[in-house]
CSV table of C-alpha atoms in Angstrom, one decimal:
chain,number,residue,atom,x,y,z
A,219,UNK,CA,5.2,8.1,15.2
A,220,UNK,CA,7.6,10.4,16.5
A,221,UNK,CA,6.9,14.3,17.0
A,222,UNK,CA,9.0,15.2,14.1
A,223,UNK,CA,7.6,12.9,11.9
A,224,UNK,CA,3.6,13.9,13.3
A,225,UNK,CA,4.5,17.6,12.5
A,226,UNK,CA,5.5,17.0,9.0
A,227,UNK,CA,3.1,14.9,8.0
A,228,UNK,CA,0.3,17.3,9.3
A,229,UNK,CA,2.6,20.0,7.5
A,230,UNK,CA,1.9,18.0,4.2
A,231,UNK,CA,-1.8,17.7,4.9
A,232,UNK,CA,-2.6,21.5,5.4
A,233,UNK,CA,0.3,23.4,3.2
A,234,UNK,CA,-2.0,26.7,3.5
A,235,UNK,CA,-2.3,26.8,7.4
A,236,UNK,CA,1.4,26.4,7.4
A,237,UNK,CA,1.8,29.3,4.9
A,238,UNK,CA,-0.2,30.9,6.9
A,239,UNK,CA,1.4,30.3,9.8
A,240,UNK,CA,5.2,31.6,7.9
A,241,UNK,CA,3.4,34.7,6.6
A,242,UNK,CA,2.4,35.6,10.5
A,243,UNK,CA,6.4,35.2,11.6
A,244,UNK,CA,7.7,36.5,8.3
A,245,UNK,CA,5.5,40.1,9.3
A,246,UNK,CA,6.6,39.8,13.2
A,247,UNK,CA,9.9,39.7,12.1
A,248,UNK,CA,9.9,42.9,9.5
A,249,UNK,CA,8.0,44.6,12.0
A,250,UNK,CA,10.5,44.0,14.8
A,251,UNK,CA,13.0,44.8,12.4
A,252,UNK,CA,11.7,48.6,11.2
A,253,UNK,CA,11.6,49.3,14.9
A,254,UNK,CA,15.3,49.6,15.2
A,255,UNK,CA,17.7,51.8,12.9
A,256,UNK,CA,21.6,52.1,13.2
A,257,UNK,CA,22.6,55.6,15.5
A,258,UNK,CA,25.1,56.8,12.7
A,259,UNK,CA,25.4,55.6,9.4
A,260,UNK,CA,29.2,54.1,10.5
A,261,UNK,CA,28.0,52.7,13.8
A,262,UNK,CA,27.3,49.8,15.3
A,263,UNK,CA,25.2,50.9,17.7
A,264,UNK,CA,21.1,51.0,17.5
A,265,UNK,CA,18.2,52.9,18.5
A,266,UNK,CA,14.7,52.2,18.5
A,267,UNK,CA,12.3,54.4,16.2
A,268,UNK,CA,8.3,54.1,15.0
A,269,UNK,CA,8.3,52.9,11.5
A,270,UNK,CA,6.3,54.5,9.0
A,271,UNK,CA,2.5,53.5,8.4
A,272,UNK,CA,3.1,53.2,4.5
A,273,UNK,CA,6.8,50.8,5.4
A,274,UNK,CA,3.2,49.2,7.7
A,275,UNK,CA,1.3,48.9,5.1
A,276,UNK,CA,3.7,47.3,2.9
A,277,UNK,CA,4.9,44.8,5.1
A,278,UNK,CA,1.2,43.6,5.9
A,279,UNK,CA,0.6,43.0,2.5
A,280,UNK,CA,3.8,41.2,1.3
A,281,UNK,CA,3.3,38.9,4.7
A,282,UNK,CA,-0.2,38.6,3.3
A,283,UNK,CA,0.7,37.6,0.1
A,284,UNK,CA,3.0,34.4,1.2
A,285,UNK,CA,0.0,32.7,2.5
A,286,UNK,CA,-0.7,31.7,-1.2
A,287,UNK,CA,3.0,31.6,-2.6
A,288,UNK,CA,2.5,27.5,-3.3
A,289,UNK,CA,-0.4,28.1,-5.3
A,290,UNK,CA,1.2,31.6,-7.3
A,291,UNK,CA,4.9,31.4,-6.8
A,292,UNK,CA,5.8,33.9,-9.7
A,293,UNK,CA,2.4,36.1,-9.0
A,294,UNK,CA,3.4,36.2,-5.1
A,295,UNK,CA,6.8,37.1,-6.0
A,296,UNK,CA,6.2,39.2,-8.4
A,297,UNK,CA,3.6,41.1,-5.9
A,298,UNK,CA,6.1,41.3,-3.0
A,299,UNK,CA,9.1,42.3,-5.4
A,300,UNK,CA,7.1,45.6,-6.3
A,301,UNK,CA,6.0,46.3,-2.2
A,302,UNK,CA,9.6,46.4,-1.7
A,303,UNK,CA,10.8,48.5,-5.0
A,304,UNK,CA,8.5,51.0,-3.2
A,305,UNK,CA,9.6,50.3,0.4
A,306,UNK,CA,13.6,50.9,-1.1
A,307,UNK,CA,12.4,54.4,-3.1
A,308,UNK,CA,10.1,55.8,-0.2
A,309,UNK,CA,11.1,54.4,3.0
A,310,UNK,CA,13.8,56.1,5.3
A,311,UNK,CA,14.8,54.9,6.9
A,312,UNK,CA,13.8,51.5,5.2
A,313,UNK,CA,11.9,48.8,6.5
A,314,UNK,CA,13.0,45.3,5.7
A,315,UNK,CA,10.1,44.8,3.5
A,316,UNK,CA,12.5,42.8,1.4
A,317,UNK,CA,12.0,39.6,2.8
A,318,UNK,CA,8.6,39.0,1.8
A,319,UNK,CA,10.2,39.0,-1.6
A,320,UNK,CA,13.4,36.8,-0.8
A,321,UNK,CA,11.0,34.0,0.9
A,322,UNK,CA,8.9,34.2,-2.4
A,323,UNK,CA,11.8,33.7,-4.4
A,324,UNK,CA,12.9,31.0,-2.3
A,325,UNK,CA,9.6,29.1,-2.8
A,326,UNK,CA,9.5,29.9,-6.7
A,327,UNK,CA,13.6,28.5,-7.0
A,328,UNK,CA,12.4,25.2,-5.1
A,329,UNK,CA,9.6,24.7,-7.4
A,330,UNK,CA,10.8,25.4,-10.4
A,331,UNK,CA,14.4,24.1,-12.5
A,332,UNK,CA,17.4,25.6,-12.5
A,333,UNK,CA,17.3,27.7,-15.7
A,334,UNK,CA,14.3,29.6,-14.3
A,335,UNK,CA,15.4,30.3,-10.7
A,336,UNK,CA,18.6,31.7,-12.7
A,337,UNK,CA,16.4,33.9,-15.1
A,338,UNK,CA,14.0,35.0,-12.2
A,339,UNK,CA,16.9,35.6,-9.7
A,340,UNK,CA,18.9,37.2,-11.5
A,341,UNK,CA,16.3,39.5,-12.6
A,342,UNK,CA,14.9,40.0,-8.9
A,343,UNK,CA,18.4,40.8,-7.7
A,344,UNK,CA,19.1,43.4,-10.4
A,345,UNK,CA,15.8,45.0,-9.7
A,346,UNK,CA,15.2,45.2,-6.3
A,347,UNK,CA,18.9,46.1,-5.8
A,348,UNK,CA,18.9,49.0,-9.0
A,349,UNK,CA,16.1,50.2,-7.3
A,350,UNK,CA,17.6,50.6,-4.1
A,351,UNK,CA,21.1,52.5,-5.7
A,352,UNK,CA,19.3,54.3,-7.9
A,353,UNK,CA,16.7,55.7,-6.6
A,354,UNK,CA,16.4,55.0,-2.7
A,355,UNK,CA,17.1,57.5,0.1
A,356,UNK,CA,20.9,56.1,1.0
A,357,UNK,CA,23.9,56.4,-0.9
A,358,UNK,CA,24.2,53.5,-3.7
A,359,UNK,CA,27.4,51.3,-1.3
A,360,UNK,CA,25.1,51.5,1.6
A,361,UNK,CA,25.6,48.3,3.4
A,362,UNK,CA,21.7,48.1,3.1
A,363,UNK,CA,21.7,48.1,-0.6
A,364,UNK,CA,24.6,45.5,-1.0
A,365,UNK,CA,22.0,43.0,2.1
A,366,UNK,CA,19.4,43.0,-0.5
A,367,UNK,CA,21.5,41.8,-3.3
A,368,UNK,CA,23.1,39.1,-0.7
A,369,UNK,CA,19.7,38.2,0.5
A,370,UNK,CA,17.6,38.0,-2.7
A,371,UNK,CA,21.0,35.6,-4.1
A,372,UNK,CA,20.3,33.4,-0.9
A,373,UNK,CA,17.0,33.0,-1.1
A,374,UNK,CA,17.5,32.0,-4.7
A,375,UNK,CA,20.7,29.6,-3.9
A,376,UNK,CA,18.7,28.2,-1.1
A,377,UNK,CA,15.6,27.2,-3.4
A,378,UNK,CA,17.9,25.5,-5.9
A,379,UNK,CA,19.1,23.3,-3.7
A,380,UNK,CA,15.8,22.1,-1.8
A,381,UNK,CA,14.9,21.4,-5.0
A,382,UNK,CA,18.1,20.0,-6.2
A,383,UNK,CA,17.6,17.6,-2.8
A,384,UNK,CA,14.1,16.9,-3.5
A,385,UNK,CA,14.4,15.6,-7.0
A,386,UNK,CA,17.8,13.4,-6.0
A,387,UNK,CA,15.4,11.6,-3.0
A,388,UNK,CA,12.8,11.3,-6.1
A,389,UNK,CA,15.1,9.9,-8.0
A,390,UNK,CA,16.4,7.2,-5.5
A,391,UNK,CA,12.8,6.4,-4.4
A,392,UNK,CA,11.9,5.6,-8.2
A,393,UNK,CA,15.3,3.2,-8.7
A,394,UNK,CA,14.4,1.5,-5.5
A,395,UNK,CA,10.6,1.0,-6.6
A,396,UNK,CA,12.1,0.3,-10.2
A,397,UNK,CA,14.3,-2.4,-8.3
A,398,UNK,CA,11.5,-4.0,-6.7
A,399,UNK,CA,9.2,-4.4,-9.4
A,400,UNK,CA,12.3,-5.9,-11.1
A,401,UNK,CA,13.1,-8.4,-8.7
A,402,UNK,CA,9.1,-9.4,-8.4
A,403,UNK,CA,9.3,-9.9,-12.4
A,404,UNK,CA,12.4,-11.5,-12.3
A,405,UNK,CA,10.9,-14.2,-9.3
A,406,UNK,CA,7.8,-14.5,-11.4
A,407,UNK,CA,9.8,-14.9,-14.7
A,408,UNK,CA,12.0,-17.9,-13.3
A,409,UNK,CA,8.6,-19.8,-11.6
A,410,UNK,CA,6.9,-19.5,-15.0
A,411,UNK,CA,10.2,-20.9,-16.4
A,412,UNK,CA,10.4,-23.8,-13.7
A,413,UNK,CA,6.7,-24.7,-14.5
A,414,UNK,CA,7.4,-25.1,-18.1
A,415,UNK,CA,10.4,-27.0,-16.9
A,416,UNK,CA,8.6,-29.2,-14.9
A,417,UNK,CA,5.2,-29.6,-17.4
A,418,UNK,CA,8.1,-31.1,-19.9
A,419,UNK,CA,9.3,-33.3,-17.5
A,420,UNK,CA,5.8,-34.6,-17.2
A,421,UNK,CA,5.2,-34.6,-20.5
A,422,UNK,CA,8.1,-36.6,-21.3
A,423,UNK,CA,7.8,-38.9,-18.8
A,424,UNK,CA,3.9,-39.6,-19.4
A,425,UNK,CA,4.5,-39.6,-23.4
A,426,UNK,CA,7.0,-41.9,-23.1
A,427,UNK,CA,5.9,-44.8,-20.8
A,428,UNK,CA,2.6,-44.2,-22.0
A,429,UNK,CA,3.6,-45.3,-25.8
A,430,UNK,CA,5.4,-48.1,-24.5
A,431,UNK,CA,2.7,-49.5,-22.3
A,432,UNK,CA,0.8,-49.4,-25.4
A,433,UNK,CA,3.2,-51.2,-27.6
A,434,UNK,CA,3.5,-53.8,-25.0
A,435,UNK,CA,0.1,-54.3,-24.2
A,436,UNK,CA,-0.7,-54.6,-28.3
A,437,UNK,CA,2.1,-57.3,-28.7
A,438,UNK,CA,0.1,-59.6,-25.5
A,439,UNK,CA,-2.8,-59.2,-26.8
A,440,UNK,CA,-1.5,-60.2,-30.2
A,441,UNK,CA,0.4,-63.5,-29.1
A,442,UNK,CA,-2.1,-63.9,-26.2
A,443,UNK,CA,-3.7,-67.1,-27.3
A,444,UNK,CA,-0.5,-68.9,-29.2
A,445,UNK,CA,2.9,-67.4,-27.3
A,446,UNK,CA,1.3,-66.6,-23.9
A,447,UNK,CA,5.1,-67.1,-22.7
A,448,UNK,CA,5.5,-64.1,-24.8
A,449,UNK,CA,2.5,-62.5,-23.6
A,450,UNK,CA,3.3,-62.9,-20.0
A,451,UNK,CA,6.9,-61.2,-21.1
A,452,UNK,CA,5.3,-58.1,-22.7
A,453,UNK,CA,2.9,-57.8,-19.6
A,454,UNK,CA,5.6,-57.9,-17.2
A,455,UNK,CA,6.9,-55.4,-19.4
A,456,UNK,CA,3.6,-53.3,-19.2
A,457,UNK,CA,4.1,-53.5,-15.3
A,458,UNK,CA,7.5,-52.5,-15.1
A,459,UNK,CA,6.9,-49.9,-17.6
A,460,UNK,CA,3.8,-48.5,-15.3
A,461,UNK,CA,6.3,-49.0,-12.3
A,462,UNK,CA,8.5,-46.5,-13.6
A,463,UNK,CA,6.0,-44.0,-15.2
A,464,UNK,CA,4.8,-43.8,-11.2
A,465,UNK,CA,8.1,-43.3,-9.6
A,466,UNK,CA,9.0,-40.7,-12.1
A,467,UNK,CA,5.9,-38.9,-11.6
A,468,UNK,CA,6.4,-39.5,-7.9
A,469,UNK,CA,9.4,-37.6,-7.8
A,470,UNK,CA,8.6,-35.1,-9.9
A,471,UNK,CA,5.5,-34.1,-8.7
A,472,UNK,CA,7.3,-34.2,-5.4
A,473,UNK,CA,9.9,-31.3,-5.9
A,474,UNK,CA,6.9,-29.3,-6.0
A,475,UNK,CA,5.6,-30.3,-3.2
A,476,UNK,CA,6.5,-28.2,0.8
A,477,UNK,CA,7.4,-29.4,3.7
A,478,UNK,CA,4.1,-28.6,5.5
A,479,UNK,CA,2.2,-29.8,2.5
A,480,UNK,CA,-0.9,-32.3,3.7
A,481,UNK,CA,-0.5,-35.5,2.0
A,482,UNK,CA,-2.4,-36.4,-0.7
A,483,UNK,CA,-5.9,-38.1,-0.4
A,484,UNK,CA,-6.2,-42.1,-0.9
A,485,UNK,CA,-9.7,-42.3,-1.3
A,486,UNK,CA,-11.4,-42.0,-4.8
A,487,UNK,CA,-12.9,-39.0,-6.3
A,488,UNK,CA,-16.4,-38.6,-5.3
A,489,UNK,CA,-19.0,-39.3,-8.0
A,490,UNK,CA,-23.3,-40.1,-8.4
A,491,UNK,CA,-22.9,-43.4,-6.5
A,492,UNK,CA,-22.5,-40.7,-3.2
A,493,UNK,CA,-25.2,-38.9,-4.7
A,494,UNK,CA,-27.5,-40.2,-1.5
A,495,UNK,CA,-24.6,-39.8,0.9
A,496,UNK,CA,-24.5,-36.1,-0.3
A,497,UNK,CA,-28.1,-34.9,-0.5
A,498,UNK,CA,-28.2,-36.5,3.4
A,499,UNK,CA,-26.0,-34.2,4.7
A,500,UNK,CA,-27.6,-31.3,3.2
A,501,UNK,CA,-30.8,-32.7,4.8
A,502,UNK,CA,-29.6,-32.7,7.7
A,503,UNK,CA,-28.8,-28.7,7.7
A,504,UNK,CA,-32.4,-28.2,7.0
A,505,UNK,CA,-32.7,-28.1,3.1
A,506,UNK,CA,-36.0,-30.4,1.9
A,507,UNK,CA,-34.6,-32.3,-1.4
A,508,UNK,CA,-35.9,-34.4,-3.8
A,509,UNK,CA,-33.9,-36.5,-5.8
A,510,UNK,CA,-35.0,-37.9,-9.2
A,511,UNK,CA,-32.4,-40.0,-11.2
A,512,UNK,CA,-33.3,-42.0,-14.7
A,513,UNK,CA,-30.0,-42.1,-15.9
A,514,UNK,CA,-30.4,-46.4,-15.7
A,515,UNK,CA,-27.1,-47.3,-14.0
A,516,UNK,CA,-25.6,-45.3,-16.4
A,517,UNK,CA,-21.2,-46.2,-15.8
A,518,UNK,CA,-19.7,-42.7,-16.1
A,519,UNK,CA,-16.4,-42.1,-17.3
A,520,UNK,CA,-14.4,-40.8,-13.6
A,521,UNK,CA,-14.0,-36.7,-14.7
A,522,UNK,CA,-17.4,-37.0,-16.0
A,523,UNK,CA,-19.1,-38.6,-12.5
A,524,UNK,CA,-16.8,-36.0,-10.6
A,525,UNK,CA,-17.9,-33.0,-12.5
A,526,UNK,CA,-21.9,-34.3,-12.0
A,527,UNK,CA,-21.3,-34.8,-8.3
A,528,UNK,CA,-19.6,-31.2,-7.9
A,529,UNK,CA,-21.9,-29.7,-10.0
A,530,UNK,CA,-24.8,-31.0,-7.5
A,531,UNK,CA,-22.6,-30.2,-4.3
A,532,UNK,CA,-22.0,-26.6,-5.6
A,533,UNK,CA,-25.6,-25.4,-6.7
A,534,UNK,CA,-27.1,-26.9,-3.7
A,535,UNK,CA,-24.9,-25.0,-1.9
A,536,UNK,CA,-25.8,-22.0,-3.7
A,537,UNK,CA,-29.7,-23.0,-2.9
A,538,UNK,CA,-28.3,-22.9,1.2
A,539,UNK,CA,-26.7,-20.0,0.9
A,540,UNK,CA,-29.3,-17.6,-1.1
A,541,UNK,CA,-32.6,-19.3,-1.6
A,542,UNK,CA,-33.7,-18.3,2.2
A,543,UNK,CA,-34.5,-21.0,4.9
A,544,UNK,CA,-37.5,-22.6,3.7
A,545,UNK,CA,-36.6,-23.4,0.0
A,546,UNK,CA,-36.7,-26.9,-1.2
A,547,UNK,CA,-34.4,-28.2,-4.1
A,548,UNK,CA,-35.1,-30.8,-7.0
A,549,UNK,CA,-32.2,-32.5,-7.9
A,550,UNK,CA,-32.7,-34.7,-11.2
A,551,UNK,CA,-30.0,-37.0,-12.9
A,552,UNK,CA,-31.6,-38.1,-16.4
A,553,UNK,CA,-29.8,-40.1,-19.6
A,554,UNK,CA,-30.5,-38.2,-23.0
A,555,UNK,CA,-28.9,-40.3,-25.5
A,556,UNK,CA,-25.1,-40.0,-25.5
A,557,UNK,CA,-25.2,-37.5,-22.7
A,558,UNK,CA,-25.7,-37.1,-18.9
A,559,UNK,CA,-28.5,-34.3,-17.8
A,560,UNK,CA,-28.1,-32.9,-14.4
A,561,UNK,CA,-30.4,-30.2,-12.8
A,562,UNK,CA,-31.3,-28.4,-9.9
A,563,UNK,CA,-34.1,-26.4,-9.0
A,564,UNK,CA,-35.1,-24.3,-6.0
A,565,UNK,CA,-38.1,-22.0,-5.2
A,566,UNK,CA,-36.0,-19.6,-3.1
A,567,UNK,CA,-37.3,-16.3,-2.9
A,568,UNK,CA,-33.2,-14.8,-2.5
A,569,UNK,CA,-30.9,-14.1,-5.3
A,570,UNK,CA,-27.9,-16.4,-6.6
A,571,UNK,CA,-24.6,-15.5,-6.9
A,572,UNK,CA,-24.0,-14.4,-11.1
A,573,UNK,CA,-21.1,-14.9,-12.6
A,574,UNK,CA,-20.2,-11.3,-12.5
A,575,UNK,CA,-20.6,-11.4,-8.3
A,576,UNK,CA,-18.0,-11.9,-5.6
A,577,UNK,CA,-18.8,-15.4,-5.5
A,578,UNK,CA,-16.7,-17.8,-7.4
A,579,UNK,CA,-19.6,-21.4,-7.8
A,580,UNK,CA,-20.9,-21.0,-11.1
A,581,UNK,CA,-17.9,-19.8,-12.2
A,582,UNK,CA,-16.4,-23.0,-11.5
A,583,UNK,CA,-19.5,-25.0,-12.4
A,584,UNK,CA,-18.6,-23.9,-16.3
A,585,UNK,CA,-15.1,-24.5,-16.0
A,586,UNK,CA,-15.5,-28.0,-15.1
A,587,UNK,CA,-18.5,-28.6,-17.8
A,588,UNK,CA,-16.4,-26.5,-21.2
A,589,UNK,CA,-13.5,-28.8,-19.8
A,590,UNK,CA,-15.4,-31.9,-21.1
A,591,UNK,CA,-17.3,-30.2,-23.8
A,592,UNK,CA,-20.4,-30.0,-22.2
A,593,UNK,CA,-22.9,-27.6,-21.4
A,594,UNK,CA,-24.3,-25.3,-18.9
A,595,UNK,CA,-27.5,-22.6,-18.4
A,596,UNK,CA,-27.6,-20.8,-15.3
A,597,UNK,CA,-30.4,-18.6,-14.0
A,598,UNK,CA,-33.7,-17.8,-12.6
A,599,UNK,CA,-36.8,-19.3,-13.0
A,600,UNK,CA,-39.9,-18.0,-13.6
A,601,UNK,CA,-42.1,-17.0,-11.3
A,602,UNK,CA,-39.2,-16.8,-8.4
A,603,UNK,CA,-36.3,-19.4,-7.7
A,604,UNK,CA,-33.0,-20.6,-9.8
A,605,UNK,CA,-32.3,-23.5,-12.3
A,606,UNK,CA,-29.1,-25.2,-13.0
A,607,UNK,CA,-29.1,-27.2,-16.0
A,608,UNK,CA,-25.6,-28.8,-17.1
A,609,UNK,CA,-25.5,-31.4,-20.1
A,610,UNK,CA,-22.7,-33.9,-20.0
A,611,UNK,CA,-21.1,-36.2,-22.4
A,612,UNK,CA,-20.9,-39.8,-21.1
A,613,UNK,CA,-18.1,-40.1,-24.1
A,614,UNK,CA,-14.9,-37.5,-23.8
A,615,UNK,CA,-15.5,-35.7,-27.2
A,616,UNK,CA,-12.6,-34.2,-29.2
A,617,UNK,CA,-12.6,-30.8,-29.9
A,618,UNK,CA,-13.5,-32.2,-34.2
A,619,UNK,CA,-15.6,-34.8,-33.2
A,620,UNK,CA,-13.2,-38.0,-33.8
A,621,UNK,CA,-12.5,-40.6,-31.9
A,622,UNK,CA,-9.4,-40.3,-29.5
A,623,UNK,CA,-7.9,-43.0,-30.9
């Protein structure tokens, strides 16, 4: 960060020190100013001269009052146009207690709109200047008179256009956030729009093959035992029909794929017949298992046995991760009528993840068991520890009960 850039932002971070800091200069400069007057009243030349205590006074205090002119811009400026009404009535020869009022009207025409700074500085200039003809010490076309109308309309001028400047950098900064939160809808419009292109794709291609393998595998089963000439014909047209459901799901599935993408796994989902295999390797981390299973060979269908074995894998995770080091798990796989029971029991003294946590497991663990219409209760046990208890259908269920087909 460069020194510039440092100064400002501390600038933005303490806005009444650096008031404070522009009331100090603003009084060293009025002060160094009432110490010199013009020889004649047509010269050029200068002399030096003690200004009066009261022109002091009022220079202290309209310095004083610009350390809050952010917070009261029209009380400040009001306050320092009244010190130097006085200053231009009493003061002769006059001290440039002015500028405390022309650095107030600055700040209230650069935080303000346009129609106001008019108002306000028109009204300052006519005041403080009327004041000065009128009723001040020098003749009413003193060149000191006509400065205070010049200065009062520059301070003014100047305030517009900081604030004329500040709202146009606004203004661009908004377009170009506008612009980016249009081109980040616009990227997330068009992948929603491929996706639905693509699911379609799918959906055609599946829905399609799918009714045709099923036509042709109805016909061979049909003239299976007289025409198996024709039966071989409408299995080979099964096969083909298979064939090309797989390459166009190949290349679909493809166009979503990366370059760096790893390739996808050959070996079958994991199910209850790696139950053993699963339950070892968490033994050998240090958990003490049990395993009881009464679900008598029980042939799952495949998104059944893989939600059972990730259900398993994921709360005896949970029972590693929370339960504390010398827990020990139950794991029990039992067939109740038309459904699978799994569950798994700890007597951890630690607390589980809930589903309102950072943690993301049993979150997932009902996901997978509303998918297949099944059911899941979650929570502690009495007397210390956690229970998972998931009930499975062995038989996908549609949402009314009927059979699929």
């Amino acid at each position: 960060m460069s020194t510039l850039a440092r100064a400002k932002h501390q600038a933005k971070a303490h806005p009444l020190a650096l008031d404070a800091v522009l009331a100090l200069a603003v009084l060293v400069c009025m002060v160094a100013g009432s110490f010199v007057e013009p020889r004649h009243r047509d010269s050029v030349s200068w002399v030096l001269r003690t200004p009066d205590p009261l022109s002091l006074l009022l220079m202290t205090f309209g310095a004083a009052a610009l350390v809050f002119r952010r917070r009261a811009p029209m009380t400040v400026l009001a306050l320092t146009g009244t010190l130097s009404v006085i200053e231009s009535v009493t003061g002769d020869p006059r001290a440039p207690v002015a500028m405390s009022a022309v650095i107030a009207l600055y700040t209230v025409a650069s935080t303000t709109d346009r129609p106001t700074t008019w108002r306000v500085g028109l009204l300052t200039m006519t005041v403080l200047t009327g004041a000065a003809m009128a009723a001040g010490p020098l003749p009413w076309y003193a060149q000191e008179n006509l400065g205070i109308f010049a200065w009062t309309g520059i301070g003014a001028t100047a305030g517009d256009a900081v604030r004329s400047r500040r709202a146009f950098v606004q203004a661009i900064r908004e377009r170009a956030e506008k612009a980016e939160r249009t081109r980040e809808e616009e990227a997330r419009r068009r992948v929603a729009e491929e996706r639905l292109r693509i699911a379609r794709d799918l959906h055609d291609v599946v829905a399609h093959h799918i009714a045709l393998v099923n036509v042709q595998a109805g016909v061979a089963a049909h003239v299976m035992d007289k025409r198996p000439d024709q039966a071989k014909e409408a299995l080979a047209h099964v096969r083909e029909a298979s064939r090309s459901a797989l390459n166009e799901l190949r290349a679909t599935v493809g166009l979503l794929r990366q370059s760096g993408d790893p390739e996808a796994p050959t070996e079958p989902a994991p199910g209850l017949d790696r139950l053993d295999e699963l339950t070892g390797t968490f033994r050998s981390a240090g958990l003490h298992i049990e395993v009881a299973r009464a679900d008598q060979g029980t042939s799952l269908p495949a998104a059944v046995d893989l939600a059972a074995y990730r259900i398993i894998q994921e709360a005896l995770t949970n029972v590693q991760k929370h339960a504390g080091p010398r827990a020990k798990a139950e794991v029990s796989v039992v067939r109740v009528g038309p459904n699978i029971e799994i569950t798994v029991l700890d007597d951890g003294s630690g607390e589980h993840e809930t589903q309102d946590g950072g943690g993301h497991g049993l979150l997932g663990m009902r996901e997978r068991v509303t998918a297949l219409r099944g059911t899941l209760t979650t929570g502690p046990r009495y007397g210390g520890g956690f229970r998972v208890h998931a009930i499975l259908p062995v038989k996908n269920r549609t949402p009314t009960g009927e059979d699929p087909a």
